[in-house]
């Protein structure tokens, strides 16, 4: 029994996690490809059976993420040392600027890409039961309501805006608590972090199940009709990931940005691509930030904040699909209007996490700038759901990896200034 426990511990916690994820990825592709040919002889769908591994992994991440954010932020602020206050404050300001600027530049990139490579849609039947927000004020009100949400409700619904608000408020109040109380909070944060490490150790099995299910999905064949649209979407996201983000990192750090960018894309973007959830990837990002030796007081706030407002991928999705609808309908768009779309898409993207359905449900809001009727805009959402298996994966990978990149850039820049 002890030998088997030792083998399991070695398998999960020793060796390169990325290597093990790569192995899970390859095995998942193989299982996905052989599922259909083997189904008649096996009598069951192999990929469907192993997909439970992916489901369990994603649910595990989603389950621990709200608790992790609440406890870690609470502990970081309650145990905050006066000497670190100025450094943390300046770094957080820089991170928020990077989040906003990065999202706007992503939307602008999508506008330029849509002009260079105009695409048209084959509009399909939309989801009539969806209720997209009618204007930007609806998005802002949703975010404000999330801030004042009941703390238990916020934890239950994984409302990270509300979780952050309560954690920061309680953390500030507990700064005047006794040292023993602060020590208990710190030890509780360490315990939750340990659980996170255990969940992340199962990532290779989760990726294996997720990839096998995706590869065996017959719906992937439908993507061929939307190849050009996907090229523009994915191309814009890759340009932001490997051109815009490095430029912003260099602007802050004055160092070669690509080692940091590659590390974040490889270790954060890869898992986010398969989980397709920025919230589920919060534990992965915090674990990476800790290994990068970033300031816990900074990343414990900036990472969950980024998962709610740093939405470069969402801004690209909203912009590209909106301009594809504009092109399909033959609407002439000037540069000024396109620039306005970039601003609206950026604001909408920042509020995407506060709206059920994410970035796709905010497309009608952007379409309203061009007088596109809501019934047509909802059909564009339908197109978004068809290509979502690729679009949402790449979008989440960009959003989540950027959270770590900008946090690290701001932290390293402040460290360099302070000598």
Short mmCIF file of C-alpha atoms in Angstrom, two decimals:
data_model
loop_
_atom_site.label_atom_id
_atom_site.label_comp_id
_atom_site.label_asym_id
_atom_site.label_seq_id
_atom_site.Cartn_x
_atom_site.Cartn_y
_atom_site.Cartn_z
CA UNK A 1 0.00 0.00 0.00
CA UNK A 2 2.83 2.36 0.89
CA UNK A 3 4.54 1.64 -2.44
CA UNK A 4 1.39 2.48 -4.38
CA UNK A 5 0.97 5.73 -2.42
CA UNK A 6 4.59 6.61 -3.13
CA UNK A 7 4.09 5.93 -6.85
CA UNK A 8 0.95 8.13 -6.96
CA UNK A 9 2.71 10.96 -5.12
CA UNK A 10 5.67 10.74 -7.50
CA UNK A 11 3.39 10.66 -10.53
CA UNK A 12 1.40 13.72 -9.44
CA UNK A 13 3.94 15.99 -7.78
CA UNK A 14 7.34 15.20 -9.32
CA UNK A 15 8.61 16.02 -12.79
CA UNK A 16 7.55 18.73 -15.23
CA UNK A 17 3.83 19.49 -15.15
CA UNK A 18 4.00 20.89 -18.69
CA UNK A 19 5.55 17.66 -19.97
CA UNK A 20 2.81 15.63 -18.31
CA UNK A 21 0.13 17.93 -19.75
CA UNK A 22 1.69 17.50 -23.22
CA UNK A 23 1.47 13.72 -22.80
CA UNK A 24 -2.17 14.04 -21.74
CA UNK A 25 -2.81 16.24 -24.78
CA UNK A 26 -1.31 13.71 -27.21
CA UNK A 27 -3.16 10.78 -25.61
CA UNK A 28 -6.40 12.78 -25.71
CA UNK A 29 -5.99 13.43 -29.43
CA UNK A 30 -5.33 9.73 -30.06
CA UNK A 31 -8.38 8.62 -28.05
CA UNK A 32 -10.54 11.24 -29.76
CA UNK A 33 -9.48 10.08 -33.23
CA UNK A 34 -10.00 6.36 -32.57
CA UNK A 35 -13.30 6.71 -30.71
CA UNK A 36 -15.61 6.65 -33.73
CA UNK A 37 -13.90 3.71 -35.53
CA UNK A 38 -13.84 1.63 -32.31
CA UNK A 39 -17.36 2.48 -31.13
CA UNK A 40 -19.13 -0.41 -32.96
CA UNK A 41 -16.76 -3.05 -31.59
CA UNK A 42 -16.50 -1.59 -28.08
CA UNK A 43 -20.20 -0.91 -27.73
CA UNK A 44 -19.62 2.46 -26.06
CA UNK A 45 -18.16 5.90 -26.77
CA UNK A 46 -14.61 5.84 -25.38
CA UNK A 47 -14.11 9.62 -25.52
CA UNK A 48 -17.42 10.22 -23.77
CA UNK A 49 -16.38 7.91 -20.94
CA UNK A 50 -12.97 9.51 -20.36
CA UNK A 51 -14.46 13.01 -20.63
CA UNK A 52 -15.45 12.65 -16.95
CA UNK A 53 -11.78 13.30 -16.12
CA UNK A 54 -11.98 16.70 -17.79
CA UNK A 55 -15.30 17.51 -16.16
CA UNK A 56 -13.97 16.65 -12.70
CA UNK A 57 -10.82 18.73 -13.24
CA UNK A 58 -12.72 21.84 -14.36
CA UNK A 59 -15.26 21.48 -11.54
CA UNK A 60 -12.42 21.09 -9.06
CA UNK A 61 -10.80 24.32 -10.24
CA UNK A 62 -14.11 26.18 -10.21
CA UNK A 63 -14.91 24.87 -6.73
CA UNK A 64 -11.64 25.96 -5.12
CA UNK A 65 -11.22 29.27 -7.01
CA UNK A 66 -13.78 31.43 -5.09
CA UNK A 67 -12.49 30.22 -1.71
CA UNK A 68 -8.88 30.72 -2.80
CA UNK A 69 -9.51 34.29 -3.95
CA UNK A 70 -11.43 35.23 -0.81
CA UNK A 71 -8.95 33.75 1.69
CA UNK A 72 -5.79 34.82 -0.16
CA UNK A 73 -6.90 38.44 -0.64
CA UNK A 74 -8.15 38.60 2.95
CA UNK A 75 -4.83 37.21 4.26
CA UNK A 76 -2.66 39.43 2.05
CA UNK A 77 -4.40 42.65 3.14
CA UNK A 78 -4.80 41.70 6.83
CA UNK A 79 -1.10 40.83 7.07
CA UNK A 80 0.05 43.75 4.93
CA UNK A 81 3.25 45.39 6.13
CA UNK A 82 3.48 49.22 5.98
CA UNK A 83 6.84 49.00 4.16
CA UNK A 84 5.17 47.23 1.20
CA UNK A 85 2.17 49.55 0.98
CA UNK A 86 3.65 52.06 -1.46
CA UNK A 87 5.11 49.36 -3.72
CA UNK A 88 1.79 47.47 -3.84
CA UNK A 89 -0.24 50.62 -4.49
CA UNK A 90 1.93 51.73 -7.42
CA UNK A 91 2.03 48.22 -8.88
CA UNK A 92 -1.76 47.87 -8.72
CA UNK A 93 -2.23 51.22 -10.48
CA UNK A 94 0.14 50.06 -13.23
CA UNK A 95 -1.68 46.74 -13.57
CA UNK A 96 -5.09 48.41 -13.92
CA UNK A 97 -3.67 50.77 -16.57
CA UNK A 98 -2.24 47.76 -18.43
CA UNK A 99 -5.57 45.92 -18.20
CA UNK A 100 -7.52 48.86 -19.65
CA UNK A 101 -4.93 49.78 -22.27
CA UNK A 102 -4.42 46.15 -23.32
CA UNK A 103 -8.16 45.59 -23.76
CA UNK A 104 -8.56 48.78 -25.83
CA UNK A 105 -5.56 47.93 -28.06
CA UNK A 106 -7.00 44.45 -28.58
CA UNK A 107 -10.29 45.95 -29.77
CA UNK A 108 -8.39 48.34 -32.05
CA UNK A 109 -6.37 45.42 -33.46
CA UNK A 110 -9.63 43.62 -34.22
CA UNK A 111 -10.97 46.70 -36.06
CA UNK A 112 -7.85 46.89 -38.25
CA UNK A 113 -7.91 43.12 -38.91
CA UNK A 114 -11.59 43.32 -39.89
CA UNK A 115 -10.82 46.13 -42.35
CA UNK A 116 -7.89 44.22 -43.87
CA UNK A 117 -9.76 40.90 -44.04
CA UNK A 118 -13.50 41.64 -44.25
CA UNK A 119 -15.71 38.64 -43.53
CA UNK A 120 -19.35 37.86 -44.14
CA UNK A 121 -21.66 35.65 -42.11
CA UNK A 122 -24.22 33.06 -43.03
CA UNK A 123 -26.72 34.15 -40.44
CA UNK A 124 -28.42 31.33 -38.57
CA UNK A 125 -31.35 31.03 -36.20
CA UNK A 126 -30.40 32.72 -32.97
CA UNK A 127 -31.20 31.79 -29.40
CA UNK A 128 -34.52 33.50 -28.79
CA UNK A 129 -34.46 32.88 -25.06
CA UNK A 130 -31.30 34.95 -24.55
CA UNK A 131 -31.63 38.40 -22.99
CA UNK A 132 -28.65 40.55 -24.00
CA UNK A 133 -28.14 43.88 -22.20
CA UNK A 134 -29.69 46.81 -24.05
CA UNK A 135 -27.00 49.45 -23.38
CA UNK A 136 -23.68 50.09 -21.67
CA UNK A 137 -25.41 51.32 -18.52
CA UNK A 138 -26.95 47.84 -18.08
CA UNK A 139 -23.44 46.34 -18.03
CA UNK A 140 -22.18 48.95 -15.54
CA UNK A 141 -25.21 48.47 -13.28
CA UNK A 142 -24.66 44.69 -13.33
CA UNK A 143 -21.05 45.18 -12.21
CA UNK A 144 -22.10 47.59 -9.43
CA UNK A 145 -24.77 45.15 -8.22
CA UNK A 146 -22.12 42.42 -8.13
CA UNK A 147 -19.92 44.59 -5.89
CA UNK A 148 -22.62 44.85 -3.20
CA UNK A 149 -23.73 41.23 -3.49
CA UNK A 150 -24.29 39.14 -0.34
CA UNK A 151 -20.90 37.56 0.50
CA UNK A 152 -22.30 34.02 0.80
CA UNK A 153 -24.17 34.49 -2.47
CA UNK A 154 -21.02 35.86 -4.10
CA UNK A 155 -19.02 32.78 -3.06
CA UNK A 156 -21.83 30.43 -4.15
CA UNK A 157 -22.20 32.05 -7.60
CA UNK A 158 -18.43 32.66 -8.06
CA UNK A 159 -19.10 36.40 -8.35
CA UNK A 160 -15.46 37.55 -8.22
CA UNK A 161 -16.26 41.26 -8.16
CA UNK A 162 -18.31 40.72 -5.00
CA UNK A 163 -15.73 38.31 -3.54
CA UNK A 164 -12.95 40.87 -4.04
CA UNK A 165 -15.02 43.67 -2.51
CA UNK A 166 -15.77 41.67 0.65
CA UNK A 167 -12.25 40.24 0.94
CA UNK A 168 -10.66 43.69 0.65
CA UNK A 169 -13.14 45.20 3.13
CA UNK A 170 -12.65 42.45 5.72
CA UNK A 171 -8.89 42.47 5.14
CA UNK A 172 -8.68 46.18 5.92
CA UNK A 173 -10.83 45.71 9.04
CA UNK A 174 -8.67 42.79 10.25
CA UNK A 175 -5.44 44.76 9.91
CA UNK A 176 -6.12 45.87 13.49
CA UNK A 177 -6.71 42.31 14.73
CA UNK A 178 -4.34 40.49 17.08
CA UNK A 179 -1.23 38.77 15.76
CA UNK A 180 -2.67 35.35 16.60
CA UNK A 181 -5.77 36.07 14.49
CA UNK A 182 -3.63 37.22 11.58
CA UNK A 183 -1.49 34.10 11.90
CA UNK A 184 -4.58 31.86 11.73
CA UNK A 185 -5.74 33.66 8.57
CA UNK A 186 -2.28 33.26 7.03
CA UNK A 187 -2.18 29.54 7.87
CA UNK A 188 -5.66 29.11 6.41
CA UNK A 189 -4.43 30.74 3.19
CA UNK A 190 -1.47 28.33 3.12
CA UNK A 191 -3.85 25.37 3.57
CA UNK A 192 -6.09 26.50 0.69
CA UNK A 193 -3.00 27.01 -1.49
CA UNK A 194 -1.93 23.43 -0.76
CA UNK A 195 -5.32 22.14 -1.91
CA UNK A 196 -4.90 24.16 -5.11
CA UNK A 197 -1.57 22.46 -5.78
CA UNK A 198 -3.24 19.06 -5.44
CA UNK A 199 -6.01 20.04 -7.90
CA UNK A 200 -3.49 21.41 -10.41
CA UNK A 201 -1.47 18.20 -10.16
CA UNK A 202 -4.38 16.43 -11.83
CA UNK A 203 -4.21 18.78 -14.86
CA UNK A 204 -2.71 16.12 -17.22
CA UNK A 205 -5.70 13.82 -16.57
CA UNK A 206 -8.12 16.72 -17.00
CA UNK A 207 -6.55 17.81 -20.28
CA UNK A 208 -6.64 14.21 -21.50
CA UNK A 209 -10.39 13.99 -20.89
CA UNK A 210 -11.16 17.44 -22.32
CA UNK A 211 -9.15 16.91 -25.52
CA UNK A 212 -10.55 13.42 -26.12
CA UNK A 213 -14.11 14.74 -25.87
CA UNK A 214 -13.36 17.73 -28.13
CA UNK A 215 -11.63 15.66 -30.83
CA UNK A 216 -14.52 13.18 -30.95
CA UNK A 217 -17.12 15.94 -31.22
CA UNK A 218 -18.83 15.76 -34.64
CA UNK A 219 -19.74 19.42 -34.33
CA UNK A 220 -16.17 20.37 -35.23
CA UNK A 221 -16.98 19.70 -38.89
CA UNK A 222 -19.25 22.74 -38.92
CA UNK A 223 -16.28 25.03 -38.37
CA UNK A 224 -15.16 24.69 -41.99
CA UNK A 225 -17.87 27.11 -43.14
CA UNK A 226 -16.52 29.75 -40.78
CA UNK A 227 -12.81 29.29 -41.48
CA UNK A 228 -12.22 32.89 -42.65
CA UNK A 229 -14.00 34.32 -39.61
CA UNK A 230 -11.92 32.10 -37.33
CA UNK A 231 -8.71 33.18 -39.10
CA UNK A 232 -9.50 36.83 -38.34
CA UNK A 233 -10.50 36.10 -34.74
CA UNK A 234 -7.64 33.77 -33.86
CA UNK A 235 -5.13 35.81 -35.88
CA UNK A 236 -6.07 38.98 -33.98
CA UNK A 237 -5.75 37.18 -30.65
CA UNK A 238 -2.34 35.74 -31.55
CA UNK A 239 -1.16 39.19 -32.68
CA UNK A 240 -2.18 40.66 -29.32
CA UNK A 241 -0.56 37.77 -27.43
CA UNK A 242 2.80 37.88 -29.22
CA UNK A 243 3.10 41.49 -30.43
CA UNK A 244 0.91 43.90 -28.42
CA UNK A 245 1.44 42.28 -25.01
CA UNK A 246 5.24 42.05 -25.39
CA UNK A 247 5.36 45.73 -26.41
CA UNK A 248 3.41 46.68 -23.27
CA UNK A 249 5.64 44.48 -21.10
CA UNK A 250 8.79 46.04 -22.58
CA UNK A 251 7.31 49.50 -22.00
CA UNK A 252 6.99 48.70 -18.29
CA UNK A 253 10.10 46.59 -17.66
CA UNK A 254 12.62 47.67 -20.34
CA UNK A 255 13.60 43.99 -20.58
CA UNK A 256 13.16 41.24 -23.17
CA UNK A 257 9.44 40.42 -22.70
CA UNK A 258 9.31 37.08 -24.48
CA UNK A 259 10.61 34.78 -21.70
CA UNK A 260 7.76 36.03 -19.49
CA UNK A 261 5.21 35.91 -22.32
CA UNK A 262 6.17 32.36 -23.33
CA UNK A 263 6.08 31.15 -19.74
CA UNK A 264 2.60 32.61 -19.18
CA UNK A 265 1.23 31.31 -22.48
CA UNK A 266 2.70 27.85 -21.91
CA UNK A 267 1.67 27.43 -18.29
CA UNK A 268 -1.45 29.59 -17.98
CA UNK A 269 -2.73 29.84 -21.55
CA UNK A 270 -2.50 26.10 -22.17
CA UNK A 271 -4.75 25.11 -19.27
CA UNK A 272 -7.10 28.04 -19.92
CA UNK A 273 -7.45 26.90 -23.55
CA UNK A 274 -8.88 23.57 -22.41
CA UNK A 275 -10.87 24.69 -19.37
CA UNK A 276 -12.37 27.63 -21.34
CA UNK A 277 -12.91 29.50 -18.07
CA UNK A 278 -10.87 32.44 -16.75
CA UNK A 279 -12.41 31.86 -13.32
CA UNK A 280 -11.39 28.20 -13.30
CA UNK A 281 -7.87 29.23 -14.27
CA UNK A 282 -7.41 31.60 -11.31
CA UNK A 283 -5.76 28.89 -9.15
CA UNK A 284 -3.37 28.05 -12.01
CA UNK A 285 -2.42 31.72 -12.40
CA UNK A 286 -1.89 32.24 -8.68
CA UNK A 287 0.29 29.15 -8.53
CA UNK A 288 2.35 30.47 -11.46
CA UNK A 289 2.63 33.95 -9.90
CA UNK A 290 3.95 32.37 -6.71
CA UNK A 291 6.57 30.40 -8.66
CA UNK A 292 7.58 33.61 -10.45
CA UNK A 293 8.20 35.04 -6.95
CA UNK A 294 5.78 37.93 -7.42
CA UNK A 295 4.43 39.88 -4.46
CA UNK A 296 1.49 37.90 -3.02
CA UNK A 297 -0.16 41.10 -1.84
CA UNK A 298 -0.31 42.21 -5.47
CA UNK A 299 -1.14 39.05 -7.40
CA UNK A 300 -3.75 37.86 -4.89
CA UNK A 301 -5.82 40.89 -5.93
CA UNK A 302 -4.72 41.49 -9.53
CA UNK A 303 -5.25 37.91 -10.77
CA UNK A 304 -8.94 37.59 -9.77
CA UNK A 305 -9.48 41.22 -10.79
CA UNK A 306 -7.99 40.42 -14.20
CA UNK A 307 -10.33 37.45 -14.55
CA UNK A 308 -13.23 39.92 -14.37
CA UNK A 309 -12.03 43.07 -16.19
CA UNK A 310 -8.96 42.13 -18.28
CA UNK A 311 -10.75 40.85 -21.37
CA UNK A 312 -8.66 41.45 -24.49
CA UNK A 313 -9.99 38.27 -26.09
CA UNK A 314 -13.60 39.25 -25.38
CA UNK A 315 -13.01 42.71 -26.91
CA UNK A 316 -11.70 41.03 -30.07
CA UNK A 317 -14.67 38.66 -30.26
CA UNK A 318 -17.21 41.47 -29.84
CA UNK A 319 -15.46 43.68 -32.41
CA UNK A 320 -14.81 41.07 -35.11
CA UNK A 321 -18.30 39.54 -35.00
CA UNK A 322 -19.94 42.97 -34.97
CA UNK A 323 -17.93 44.18 -37.97
CA UNK A 324 -18.62 40.87 -39.76
CA UNK A 325 -22.34 41.59 -39.35
CA UNK A 326 -21.75 45.15 -40.59
CA UNK A 327 -19.93 43.83 -43.69
CA UNK A 328 -22.65 41.23 -44.34
CA UNK A 329 -25.33 43.93 -44.26
CA UNK A 330 -23.30 46.30 -46.47
CA UNK A 331 -23.15 49.10 -43.89
CA UNK A 332 -20.47 51.73 -44.54
CA UNK A 333 -18.36 52.40 -41.43
CA UNK A 334 -16.00 55.36 -41.07
CA UNK A 335 -12.85 55.42 -38.96
CA UNK A 336 -14.44 57.53 -36.24
CA UNK A 337 -17.28 55.05 -35.82
CA UNK A 338 -14.81 52.15 -35.80
CA UNK A 339 -12.79 53.91 -33.09
CA UNK A 340 -15.97 54.38 -31.06
CA UNK A 341 -16.65 50.66 -31.48
CA UNK A 342 -13.22 49.94 -29.96
CA UNK A 343 -14.14 51.98 -26.89
CA UNK A 344 -17.59 50.37 -26.55
CA UNK A 345 -16.15 46.88 -27.08
CA UNK A 346 -13.54 47.55 -24.38
CA UNK A 347 -16.17 48.69 -21.87
CA UNK A 348 -18.45 45.78 -22.74
CA UNK A 349 -15.58 43.29 -22.48
CA UNK A 350 -14.69 44.55 -19.00
CA UNK A 351 -18.25 43.80 -17.94
CA UNK A 352 -18.52 40.49 -19.79
CA UNK A 353 -17.99 38.37 -16.68
CA UNK A 354 -20.95 40.07 -15.01
CA UNK A 355 -23.34 38.98 -17.75
CA UNK A 356 -24.53 35.39 -18.17
CA UNK A 357 -23.17 34.16 -21.51
CA UNK A 358 -20.02 36.29 -21.47
CA UNK A 359 -18.74 38.18 -24.49
CA UNK A 360 -21.22 36.76 -27.02
CA UNK A 361 -24.24 38.25 -25.27
CA UNK A 362 -22.69 41.70 -25.53
CA UNK A 363 -22.55 41.61 -29.34
CA UNK A 364 -26.08 43.11 -29.78
CA UNK A 365 -24.98 46.08 -27.69
CA UNK A 366 -22.08 46.75 -30.08
CA UNK A 367 -24.32 46.10 -33.10
CA UNK A 368 -26.70 48.81 -31.89
CA UNK A 369 -24.00 51.39 -32.77
CA UNK A 370 -24.70 50.65 -36.43
CA UNK A 371 -28.47 50.42 -36.19
CA UNK A 372 -28.47 46.64 -36.65
CA UNK A 373 -31.82 45.20 -35.46
CA UNK A 374 -31.74 43.02 -32.37
CA UNK A 375 -33.16 39.98 -34.19
CA UNK A 376 -30.19 40.02 -36.59
CA UNK A 377 -27.71 40.71 -33.78
CA UNK A 378 -29.02 37.67 -31.90
CA UNK A 379 -28.36 35.58 -35.01
CA UNK A 380 -24.73 36.73 -34.82
CA UNK A 381 -24.67 35.29 -31.30
CA UNK A 382 -25.76 32.00 -32.87
CA UNK A 383 -22.73 32.10 -35.16
CA UNK A 384 -20.59 32.77 -32.10
CA UNK A 385 -21.87 29.63 -30.41
CA UNK A 386 -21.04 27.53 -33.49
CA UNK A 387 -17.41 28.68 -33.61
CA UNK A 388 -17.22 28.85 -29.81
CA UNK A 389 -15.34 25.57 -29.51
CA UNK A 390 -12.28 27.34 -31.01
CA UNK A 391 -13.05 31.02 -30.40
CA UNK A 392 -13.83 30.66 -26.70
CA UNK A 393 -10.77 28.47 -26.06
CA UNK A 394 -8.32 30.92 -27.66
CA UNK A 395 -10.10 33.91 -26.12
CA UNK A 396 -9.83 32.43 -22.62
CA UNK A 397 -6.17 31.49 -23.15
CA UNK A 398 -5.39 35.10 -24.14
CA UNK A 399 -7.40 36.64 -21.29
CA UNK A 400 -5.99 34.39 -18.59
CA UNK A 401 -2.32 34.40 -19.63
CA UNK A 402 -2.44 38.21 -19.92
CA UNK A 403 -3.48 38.47 -16.26
CA UNK A 404 -0.15 36.93 -15.22
CA UNK A 405 1.87 38.81 -17.83
CA UNK A 406 0.64 42.27 -16.80
CA UNK A 407 0.84 41.46 -13.08
CA UNK A 408 4.45 40.30 -13.47
CA UNK A 409 5.36 43.28 -15.67
CA UNK A 410 4.04 45.83 -13.16
CA UNK A 411 5.59 44.05 -10.17
CA UNK A 412 8.99 43.68 -11.86
CA UNK A 413 8.89 47.32 -13.01
CA UNK A 414 8.31 48.52 -9.43
CA UNK A 415 11.05 46.24 -8.13
CA UNK A 416 13.46 47.68 -10.71
CA UNK A 417 12.59 51.26 -9.67
CA UNK A 418 13.16 50.43 -6.02
CA UNK A 419 16.58 49.01 -6.77
#
